[in-house]
Amino acid sequence: MNAAQIGQVRWFNRTVTERVGVLHDQYPGRDRPIGEARLLWEIGEQGQDVRWLRECLGLDSGYVSRLLRSLEADGPVSVEPHPRDRRVRTVGLTDAGRAERAELGRRSDDLAGRLLEPLNSAQRALLVAAMSEVDRLLSAATVTLDAVAPDHPDAEHCLRSYCAELQERFETGFDPARGLLPDPTELSSPQGLFLIARLHGEPVGCAGLKLPPGAPAEVERMWVAPHARGLGLGRRLLAELEAKASQHGREVMRLDTNTVLDAANALYRSCGFQEVAAFNDEPYAQHWFEKRLTAPSAG
């Protein structure tokens, strides 16, 4: 990242806010601040958990509470405790809120149409494709990586999803009990760690790292949710594990995989892993990889 890139991002932000009408009082939110209008839209017809709204929009709890109090006082929403867990608050639209949301949708469609109208068909296609790419990259930038205990609910969700996908993709199915599933303590500090990738608070990927004494570091149970693929999360998870392994003095990192996981195999090779002879008796493994790690720079 350099000064020119920072400058281009700032220029892009100014162009977007001008062209989508945020600076004008006729913005689709009408008399509402943009924060209230966006929250009203995200609540949707079915209502939402307040915690989900906060994580989806990346807003702090106090700000969301203030927005909801304003909306509730004005009539478009109602906030209630969850029927099965009163510690959790849910928010739903009233009849007035549904009418306002429908009008917000119509105005947003009109605004998008006005943005595209001056362009010819080729330019429209280019703009929409560029917007899709920007959306993908901005989504990738919002993903967080956190180390959690292997029995954390998000970790268990990812591991269940991982096993379910292998069960579907492997010709012989997948039975975790047959594989060399790490003991949870092997993926907890100081023996290792377990990373969770989250997008808008939703767990969308995981990867474990084993740090056996006097042996290479090992990658375990790396998985990315299908709808989050294409965001570079696999490469990012691997890079984070490599950094952690180097910090713990490991010079080599290794992993095993199956032929059917062609995208994973391509990722490992593109990240500098070299195929080697089998180093374990994992029944589901058909390829084994190793990579020499770069020592962390001093300071």
PDB file of C-alpha atoms in Angstrom, residues 166-167 170 172-180 221 256-259 261 281-288:
ATOM      1  CA  LEU A 166     -15.798 -33.929   2.355  1.00  0.00           C
ATOM      2  CA  GLN A 167     -18.566 -36.482   2.877  1.00  0.00           C
ATOM      3  CA  PHE A 170     -15.104 -37.970  -1.553  1.00  0.00           C
ATOM      4  CA  THR A 172     -15.920 -43.184  -0.363  1.00  0.00           C
ATOM      5  CA  GLY A 173     -17.489 -40.558   1.879  1.00  0.00           C
ATOM      6  CA  PHE A 174     -15.745 -39.108   4.903  1.00  0.00           C
ATOM      7  CA  ASP A 175     -15.702 -40.461   8.443  1.00  0.00           C
ATOM      8  CA  PRO A 176     -13.808 -38.161  10.840  1.00  0.00           C
ATOM      9  CA  ALA A 177     -13.250 -41.091  13.182  1.00  0.00           C
ATOM     10  CA  ARG A 178     -11.114 -42.836  10.533  1.00  0.00           C
ATOM     11  CA  GLY A 179      -8.892 -39.841   9.878  1.00  0.00           C
ATOM     12  CA  LEU A 180      -6.051 -38.432  11.911  1.00  0.00           C
ATOM     13  CA  ARG A 221      -8.766 -28.749   8.727  1.00  0.00           C
ATOM     14  CA  ASP A 256      -1.827 -33.381   3.340  1.00  0.00           C
ATOM     15  CA  THR A 257      -4.802 -33.319   0.999  1.00  0.00           C
ATOM     16  CA  ASN A 258      -6.905 -35.336  -1.417  1.00  0.00           C
ATOM     17  CA  THR A 259      -6.839 -35.339  -5.229  1.00  0.00           C
ATOM     18  CA  LEU A 261      -9.778 -31.078  -3.740  1.00  0.00           C
ATOM     19  CA  ASP A 281      -0.761 -42.563   7.262  1.00  0.00           C
ATOM     20  CA  GLU A 282      -3.850 -40.340   6.908  1.00  0.00           C
ATOM     21  CA  PRO A 283      -6.317 -42.658   5.064  1.00  0.00           C
ATOM     22  CA  TYR A 284      -7.920 -39.809   3.119  1.00  0.00           C
ATOM     23  CA  ALA A 285      -4.644 -38.213   1.989  1.00  0.00           C
ATOM     24  CA  GLN A 286      -3.326 -38.679  -1.547  1.00  0.00           C
ATOM     25  CA  HIS A 287      -0.898 -35.761  -1.702  1.00  0.00           C
ATOM     26  CA  TRP A 288       1.567 -34.439   0.866  1.00  0.00           C
TER      27      TRP A 288
END
